[in-house]
Amino acid sequence: MKFRNYKQLLTELNKTKQVILTVSLWTHSSKRMVFNVPFEQVKNCLDRDMIFECSDKVLKFTSIDGKEFKSRLNRLRISKIDSVEVVERRPMSFGEIEELVKSIRNDVKQDAYNPEEILLLCDKVSEVLEENLTLWCQNGGLQKALKIAQI
């Protein structure tokens, strides 16, 4: 396989594995903050060389350990990716999927997204559900798969 840039490589890897970025951020009013973030949560804010684009976009994510971060990209003083980790993808639990859906519903109610972003989120939730149904069926979790299919 040939890739034209780092973002394309990580996007392709992310289809079969989980890509986790260790990100360091400094705002004008804070010290260094370090987060372990799933690639899919920040990929829209990265350019092809994995540099955070300085624009009016909002960088919003929840790290692996549950820390939340939200800031406009143009308010970041320094942002860098310290490391990239590629791990086996594990299926989300039913509770994690419920939390994801609740979080998206709350954000939509608070007008945190424009209509185009809502459509992208719906596509992402659909992908997550499809991916987890497949993983659960492969791992013998047919009951979980059937329960999720009812959502």
XYZ file of C-alpha atoms in Angstrom:
151
model
C 0.000 0.000 0.000
C 1.104 3.538 -0.724
C 0.056 6.569 1.260
C 0.472 10.196 0.264
C 0.552 11.577 3.804
C 0.431 10.659 7.493
C -3.275 11.377 7.887
C -4.132 9.006 5.050
C -1.975 6.291 6.643
C -3.648 6.662 10.050
C -7.113 6.827 8.486
C -6.459 3.520 6.730
C -5.013 1.923 9.881
C -8.000 3.152 11.877
C -10.350 1.034 9.756
C -9.049 -2.208 11.263
C -7.203 -1.112 14.414
C -7.667 1.599 17.005
C -5.281 4.524 16.572
C -4.599 6.480 19.763
C -2.735 9.779 19.664
C -0.880 11.252 22.627
C -1.524 14.969 22.219
C 0.098 17.882 24.090
C -1.783 21.175 24.122
C -1.013 24.587 25.552
C -3.526 27.430 25.534
C -2.652 31.023 26.331
C -4.029 30.569 29.849
C -2.843 27.061 30.740
C 0.204 24.913 31.181
C 0.885 21.798 29.137
C -2.034 19.368 29.023
C -1.480 15.811 27.775
C -4.305 13.630 26.463
C -4.575 10.164 24.939
C -7.205 10.647 22.264
C -8.734 8.283 19.682
C -7.694 9.437 16.205
C -11.272 9.562 14.893
C -12.182 12.254 17.447
C -9.583 14.753 16.211
C -8.948 13.806 12.581
C -11.186 16.591 11.229
C -8.961 19.181 12.947
C -5.702 17.771 11.542
C -4.183 18.564 8.187
C -2.550 15.901 6.022
C 0.769 16.243 7.866
C -0.930 15.738 11.251
C -0.685 19.379 12.290
C -3.660 20.971 14.009
C -5.116 23.519 11.607
C -5.279 27.026 13.064
C -8.792 28.087 12.221
C -12.153 28.839 13.761
C -12.853 25.117 14.121
C -13.542 23.836 17.610
C -11.325 21.060 18.907
C -13.551 18.956 21.149
C -12.782 15.476 22.422
C -12.944 13.107 25.366
C -9.679 11.362 26.146
C -9.335 7.631 26.837
C -9.352 8.300 30.593
C -12.485 10.485 30.421
C -10.984 14.003 30.456
C -12.894 16.415 28.257
C -11.324 19.228 26.274
C -12.932 21.932 24.168
C -11.262 24.979 22.630
C -11.160 26.878 19.381
C -8.074 25.913 17.407
C -7.038 29.532 16.994
C -6.823 29.837 20.798
C -4.198 27.113 21.112
C -0.724 28.480 21.656
C 1.089 25.193 20.987
C -0.312 21.840 19.885
C 1.645 18.746 18.988
C 1.306 15.013 18.658
C 3.783 13.262 20.944
C 3.153 9.688 19.847
C 0.866 7.383 17.892
C -0.224 4.006 19.247
C -1.982 1.365 17.171
C -3.881 -1.266 19.175
C -6.384 -4.015 18.471
C -9.901 -2.663 18.271
C -12.185 -3.919 21.008
C -15.955 -3.800 20.786
C -17.682 -1.091 22.796
C -19.903 -2.248 25.618
C -23.644 -1.698 25.388
C -23.304 0.968 28.108
C -20.576 2.802 26.174
C -22.766 2.915 23.064
C -25.709 4.211 25.115
C -23.460 6.924 26.599
C -22.237 7.882 23.115
C -25.800 8.239 21.827
C -26.879 10.235 24.933
C -23.876 12.544 24.589
C -24.638 13.220 20.927
C -28.331 13.849 21.714
C -27.398 16.373 24.422
C -24.944 18.155 22.118
C -27.556 18.327 19.349
C -30.170 19.730 21.777
C -27.699 22.441 22.813
C -27.109 23.364 19.150
C -23.443 22.359 19.394
C -23.492 21.114 15.797
C -24.634 22.490 12.475
C -26.825 20.270 10.216
C -23.849 18.965 8.201
C -22.034 17.901 11.381
C -25.192 16.155 12.626
C -25.298 14.080 9.440
C -21.621 13.173 9.905
C -22.332 12.162 13.512
C -25.245 9.966 12.409
C -22.956 8.269 9.897
C -20.317 7.768 12.611
C -22.845 6.252 15.054
C -24.041 3.969 12.276
C -20.435 2.880 11.592
C -19.810 2.246 15.307
C -22.970 0.151 15.620
C -22.176 -1.851 12.488
C -18.578 -2.425 13.567
C -19.585 -3.535 17.065
C -22.315 -5.835 15.784
C -19.732 -7.522 13.570
C -17.189 -7.854 16.412
C -19.783 -9.211 18.829
C -21.049 -11.763 16.304
C -17.466 -12.898 15.636
C -16.833 -13.237 19.380
C -20.018 -15.172 20.092
C -21.889 -12.225 21.608
C -25.013 -12.740 19.541
C -27.352 -11.673 22.378
C -25.560 -8.317 22.684
C -25.686 -7.879 18.919
C -29.430 -8.520 18.880
C -29.966 -6.079 21.769
C -28.014 -3.337 19.976
C -29.882 -3.994 16.724
C -33.108 -3.010 18.526
C -31.880 0.575 19.181
